[in-house]
Structures are given as structure tokens and as C-alpha cells.
């Protein structure tokens, strides 16, 4: 049959949606066809996640139509969308911390025995099966509490895949994943496409979009800009349509003078997590920690900062040892940490934007112990402008911001403390191209002013573009230390997967 | 692609250096075993001190004493798990106990099982009303049930009008329930044990049971997963009400004399029992086995204190200390688990 005659399993026509005065969607149309992977790209706050939530039945559109197999349908609640065969991976993982991983995946639709009780054995096996497909090693019986952001993302992916949906929507599923995990997901996605499912993929990483997707829809400010087959597009065109201007250099790393050694980490070990990690960072230097998900990168910087304990080793800042397990002492010594999980560790979701952005600097901004509202607001506004923050009002709660914009608030919160050593964990997770360049420029400038930066990133181009030195971790150990000129995709990936020893470079 | 697409697979089999373990289930069981152990030690020590404590009459009293409180604690656990609380259980139990008695007085010919069922139904209706108020009015359960605590009690006073129902108004068959034993276990206790087992099995093995945990664990996520949260919560309240009704019936059968003050102040004991038994006020955690064991522990303490010739005034202090210890222990375990879990995450490759 001619595919044009079969109505697409899911289509949106002229959908509008406002939140108070914020017009998140202004007449967006989108068609998801069977056997096709469709990409949607747009700046932070362009309305992508809002559209996803309309498809999922979380938000009801103010106007426009949702068509399922060509028929107008109303999704009053997420169940309705699920019944229509739609599975969604939300941008922010929504897991049940007290339930096991397997239960998280199958909640509400656990396999049952003839007596209608839950068939735990089968649930476990099914979980293991989907994990094998995704190449994940996770105990199905462990509770979801305490999973890293990447692992949460993987559980969400597994959840959506086991729904065997006709329409699979993925809102930045790879934002916290490194190339290897992402590639596994793509293999599965391609299999699904070939078996006739319709997929929607949202990402700020263009390499992924171009290698995976068949068509690309660009949205800007809640409105449709264009939709073309991938083969007729290139990255520059897409970026121009998305941002509305040319984004010249994506990674404007400036060379900085390297000064004294500011941070020394020696033989840091935490049993079962990482072992014998040693490195030094000098003022003005950006050191990247690369590796696969679960290699222990975040754990290392959390331990150095004092959020987690460690069993052996020492940390020195400007020659003075830092007591283990005391974040406050680290902050006093001029160390800052931008954490990986913005919702759990970075932000107070119900608090206002300005409150969040200035939360780390209550002291300098107050007089006689009273917080000065004006100063707080001015400072928040200044950072908002520097990072292109898109928001309704500074007093709105952070939870109303789009994912990428929340990330910007976390960055503002820590960058504004003017630290001596900065740890950033996935600094640009969920941040769009334009702002990504801005964040990179900012980091680069800060380094130029003598800041020592340690960056954890799963995005290889970011690592290669920004870092003066790359430390590659594999299963809790540093397997390679590469200078800027020896680090390339190949050398980093080999070290990250533990394939060849460090002389690979 | 930002990774070579021929992703090297070879290394993934290498054993990662991490502490493995399944702290979740193990730890929870540990908690219930702990309470059980406390009960055992307390009973054993009290028996050593005064062997009369475990005379057949003593055991019988202990069983009966724990019955009402465990049935209530099981119901409360259902509600607590969904991250709600029901403070009206004492009043509901009182209403059901009095209703049961008054039915015997007004309709002397009514068969005993029918009256018992009616008592349970009274509780069910009260509980359902609580549930509907909580889910539709979207007022916190604490506030709603604080209101119905007084409302139901007031209704009871109005209904009783200062009167009471005495044992001789009730049929012997009903009163026999309170003293009848199967294999040394008083019938009410046997009923309570059956209730605990049934609800425990339901919570662990049925979808809707697991969904109660899901709702208490993360309400937003529950909505996104398509769980009918309002309906589930309302039903949890209804079930809790029915169990409070059952507790009222058992109370009437045991004591024979009921007035409109039955169950006053019971709600705090019930919540205490559940919390001591490891049901988290914050929702999503705990089992009814734990809640029932908590009830048994509290009852045993009440029974043991006079034998140790400890002033009853200390009773509340002991219970308070126990609650604090339980919460402290939970916190400690949670921190330890969190630390362990952070170490042993997934390997994405
Ligand atoms: N619940 C809400 N209340 C108020 N405003 C909202 C709400 N949800 C989204 N918005 C606003 O709607 C706009 C679109 O947000 P959306 O999350 O769809 O962006 P996005 O394209 O997914 O961005 P990102 O790439 O950062 O994830 C933003 O301006 C955001 O602040
Ligand atoms: Mg988004």
C-alpha cells in the first residue's frame, strides 16, 4: 500500500498551549509515521517537552487536534495515551524510589499468573532481557533510590521499550548517556522502526540526530519552522533555523596561562567504586573526566568535594589538605560543585528562580543578616542574561522552567560564587547549541581568569573541544591521561572501554 | 555519532570493582525481624521475672490485647503507605462497636454474622467518606481525618445519648467469640492473623497493592504511569475503615460493654504501632507484617510493665522512646543503604 494513504499512527495539528502568560506552543503540527524516526530540535524553552506532554496526555492542548490513526482523539490522562499505544520517555526521569528497578519498569502492568498475582519470576526475567538488549548491568531487585541520572534514564528507556508501543516518544533520552550507551539505544530504536513503530526523538546533540533520524522538524518559540528529510539538511542549516541566527564557533576554547597547581588528588580510593585515582589541576586549566556511564567519574568528584566519603587517599587545595566528607570545608576553600542531578541535588524545585540562582551566596548578598531582595534580583537578572535564560518572571518557581533552563539556573548558582576550583558534572546536559557555546565560552573565560576546572562530560565533542587534558576512566580506574593534542575520539573511546592500555594514544 | 559506532564490547564482561548486595529487601526484613526479636526478648525476660506472665490465661490476654490494635495497625499501614494518614480510626472503631451493640438491642432476632457484617460496613462507609474527602477536596489527609475524628465521635455521642450497651443485651453466641479458642489461639486473634496474612499477600502480590506503594513513593510518577491514584487512595481509606469496623466488632465481642467513648485516643497508638513496625510516615515503605508486629510489641509492653512493677506513668515515655528509636534506626539504615546503593549502580556498558 502507498504509505501516503495510511493515516499516520499519531499526528498533531495546530496545537496550542499556554501556561498563564507563557505561550509554550503556538500552533505546532507534527506527523509521526510508521517505520520512521522523526527528530525534533529547538532551543531550550522552544516547547518540545510541552509537546511531548500533550502527546502523552499530561497536558491538554488549549487548541488544535491530536489524531490517532487519522481520527481526532482526546487524551484526558496519561492512561488514554498509553491505551492508544503511545510510550513516552520523559526528559526528567520519574521513578519510584522505593520500588525495585523491575517494578519501576512494569508498574501497573506487571506480568501475572493465572491467579492474577504478580509473576515475579517473569518480571525479573523480562527486565533482565530488556537490560541485555540495552547492554545494561543492573540488579532488577535493587530499589530505584540512589540510581545515578544515567541509570535512571536507562530504566526509563527500558520502561518505554517494554510497552511495545506503536509510537515511542523520547525526550532527550541520551542527555546523560555516553556514546556507547546511546549507540545501544539507537540500535534498539532502529529495530523498532524497522518493525513498523513510529518514533520521535528529541536531542540537542546533532550528531545523534543526523545519524539516527529520517526527518527533522525544527521548532522555535513554540511554533513550527520546518520539516525536511535528514538527507536534505546539514547541521548549519538546522542550527540557523533553530536559533534564527548563525552560531559561529561551537567550542571557542581560548588558550589560558597555566599557573600553580591548585588541586591535587592522590590515590583516592573508595572500595567498590573507584580505586587509586590521582590527578592534579593547575590554575587556568580545564581537565575533563571522560568515560562510560558508571565508570565512577561523578563519584570521584563527589568524593573530592566531600559529598561522599572515601576510604583512602588525600585531596589538597592550594597545598592544604581538605578534610574528607565535609562539603562546607570544600566550599570555604573555594571549591564549587555543579552536580549532575539538577532536580535532586541542584535546585529547590518549588522555590523561585532568583532564590535558587543566588542560594549559594546568601552571605555576600545580605546586610545585617537580612537578604536584600534588590541585590538578589539584580544578580539573578544579570546571570539570567548571560546564560540566555528563558523564563516568565524571576519569581516563578523553577519547576516551570524547561529542562535546559533549569540547568542554566544551577550553573548560575555555582558560577556566581567565584570559586578557585570548579567541578562541573555534565555542565551542558540538556542545553541547546546556542547556549552550549555560551557555557563553553564562560568556562573558557573563567579558566582564563585562573580558575581550575574539572569537568565530567559524556559528550565527546565537548570533552575534546574544551579540555586541556583528558583523564579517561574505566570501571573505577583512570586508564589514560591524554594531553589536548593526543586526545581524539579513538584514543578516548579505547581507554573508556578498557580495550587498549593508555599507550593507545 | 560521538562514539565510534563499532563500540568495543570486549571489556564489558570484566568484573567491576564494586560492592554487590541487595540491601533493599534484606533490610526491610531485618526491620521486621528486629521487632519480632524485641517482642521475644521482652516476653522471655518478663517470664523469667515472673512465670505467671505466660500462664495460659496470661497468653490468652496477651493475644486478645494485641488483636484490636493489630487489626487497626494493618489498616493504618495501608493508608500510610500511600503517604496519607487516618486519624479517625479510633472514632470509627467506637462507632462500629456501639453500632454493633445497639443493633443487638434493637433487633434481638438478627443473626450474629449479619450484625458483625453491619459493624464492618459502618466502618467501611466512614472510611470511604474519609477517602472521598481526601481525594476530591484535595485537602491533606491529616486535616480531613482530624475533622472526621471529631465528627464521627460527635455522631457517636449523639447516637448513644449517654447510654451504653451491656453484655446481657448481647447474644451469648456473640460474646463466646471473645473467649472461644482454636488450638489455644483465641478466635479474634485467629481472625487478626488471617487479616494480616491476607492484606500482606495482597500488598506484595497484586498490581493494585504494589500501586499503593508507587503512589506513596512518587505521586507524580504514579500519575504519569497511568495509575488511578485517587481511586486507589480512596479504596485504601475504605479498607482501613472496614478494618477499624472489624476492630470495633471484636472489641464489642470481647468486652461486652460498649458506650460512646470506645476507642478514644486509639489513633495515636495505631500510628505508633505502624511506625515502630517500619511503616514510613513519608509513604512508600513498610509492610503490614511490620505494623502488626509493632502492635504486638506495644501491647506486650503494656502487659509487661505492671509485672516489672514499673509505674504505668512510664508507659507513654517507653512508647515515645521506642518511636524515636524506630525513626532513628530507619534514618540510619536509609543513610547506609543510600551509601551502599550509590556505590553499586549500573554499568551502562
Ligand atoms: N508547568 C509550566 N508552567 C509554566 N510554564 C511552563 C510550564 N511548563 C513549561 N513551561 C514553559 O513553557 C516553555 C516551553 O518549555 P518546554 O519544557 O516545552 O521547553 P523545551 O523545548 O523542552 O526545552 P529544553 O530543551 O530546555 O528541554 C518554557 O518557556 C517553559 O518555561
Ligand atoms: Mg525539554
mmCIF file of N, CA and C in Angstrom, chain A residues 263 265 268 279 299-308 310 315 322-323 330 335 423:
data_model
loop_
_atom_site.group_PDB
_atom_site.id
_atom_site.type_symbol
_atom_site.label_atom_id
_atom_site.label_comp_id
_atom_site.label_asym_id
_atom_site.label_seq_id
_atom_site.Cartn_x
_atom_site.Cartn_y
_atom_site.Cartn_z
ATOM 1 N N UNK A 263 44.781 22.037 42.648
ATOM 2 C CA UNK A 263 44.129 20.850 43.218
ATOM 3 C C UNK A 263 45.013 19.632 43.012
ATOM 4 N N UNK A 265 44.914 15.554 43.823
ATOM 5 C CA UNK A 265 44.200 14.398 44.335
ATOM 6 C C UNK A 265 45.158 13.223 44.234
ATOM 7 N N UNK A 268 43.156 8.442 45.550
ATOM 8 C CA UNK A 268 41.798 8.412 46.084
ATOM 9 C C UNK A 268 41.140 7.062 45.779
ATOM 10 N N UNK A 279 45.276 12.838 40.357
ATOM 11 C CA UNK A 279 45.467 13.836 39.295
ATOM 12 C C UNK A 279 45.720 15.195 39.915
ATOM 13 N N UNK A 299 31.332 9.957 40.852
ATOM 14 C CA UNK A 299 31.616 9.532 42.213
ATOM 15 C C UNK A 299 32.937 10.137 42.681
ATOM 16 N N UNK A 300 33.918 10.194 41.785
ATOM 17 C CA UNK A 300 35.204 10.762 42.159
ATOM 18 C C UNK A 300 35.045 12.225 42.551
ATOM 19 N N UNK A 301 34.369 13.001 41.726
ATOM 20 C CA UNK A 301 34.307 14.425 42.074
ATOM 21 C C UNK A 301 33.408 14.655 43.290
ATOM 22 N N UNK A 302 32.414 13.813 43.455
ATOM 23 C CA UNK A 302 31.588 13.953 44.669
ATOM 24 C C UNK A 302 32.419 13.672 45.919
ATOM 25 N N UNK A 303 33.308 12.677 45.800
ATOM 26 C CA UNK A 303 34.161 12.350 46.942
ATOM 27 C C UNK A 303 35.151 13.480 47.205
ATOM 28 N N UNK A 304 35.739 14.021 46.138
ATOM 29 C CA UNK A 304 36.701 15.102 46.312
ATOM 30 C C UNK A 304 36.022 16.299 46.977
ATOM 31 N N UNK A 305 34.814 16.594 46.556
ATOM 32 C CA UNK A 305 34.094 17.736 47.110
ATOM 33 C C UNK A 305 33.630 17.466 48.539
ATOM 34 N N UNK A 306 33.520 16.190 48.887
ATOM 35 C CA UNK A 306 33.156 15.866 50.265
ATOM 36 C C UNK A 306 31.712 15.431 50.450
ATOM 37 N N UNK A 307 30.977 15.295 49.351
ATOM 38 C CA UNK A 307 29.596 14.832 49.491
ATOM 39 C C UNK A 307 29.591 13.347 49.855
ATOM 40 N N UNK A 308 30.487 12.591 49.239
ATOM 41 C CA UNK A 308 30.627 11.176 49.565
ATOM 42 C C UNK A 308 31.933 10.991 50.334
ATOM 43 N N UNK A 310 35.400 8.698 51.287
ATOM 44 C CA UNK A 310 36.302 7.807 50.572
ATOM 45 C C UNK A 310 37.162 7.071 51.577
ATOM 46 N N UNK A 315 43.228 14.769 49.375
ATOM 47 C CA UNK A 315 42.860 15.857 48.481
ATOM 48 C C UNK A 315 43.490 17.123 49.030
ATOM 49 N N UNK A 322 42.283 18.877 52.349
ATOM 50 C CA UNK A 322 40.849 19.100 52.545
ATOM 51 C C UNK A 322 40.315 17.951 53.394
ATOM 52 N N UNK A 323 39.625 18.254 54.477
ATOM 53 C CA UNK A 323 39.113 17.140 55.282
ATOM 54 C C UNK A 323 38.067 16.362 54.487
ATOM 55 N N UNK A 330 35.021 22.307 51.883
ATOM 56 C CA UNK A 330 35.427 22.444 50.488
ATOM 57 C C UNK A 330 34.976 23.796 49.942
ATOM 58 N N UNK A 335 36.034 25.749 46.624
ATOM 59 C CA UNK A 335 35.681 24.703 45.678
ATOM 60 C C UNK A 335 34.172 24.739 45.440
ATOM 61 N N UNK A 423 34.094 22.124 39.983
ATOM 62 C CA UNK A 423 33.755 20.814 39.434
ATOM 63 C C UNK A 423 32.421 20.945 38.724
#
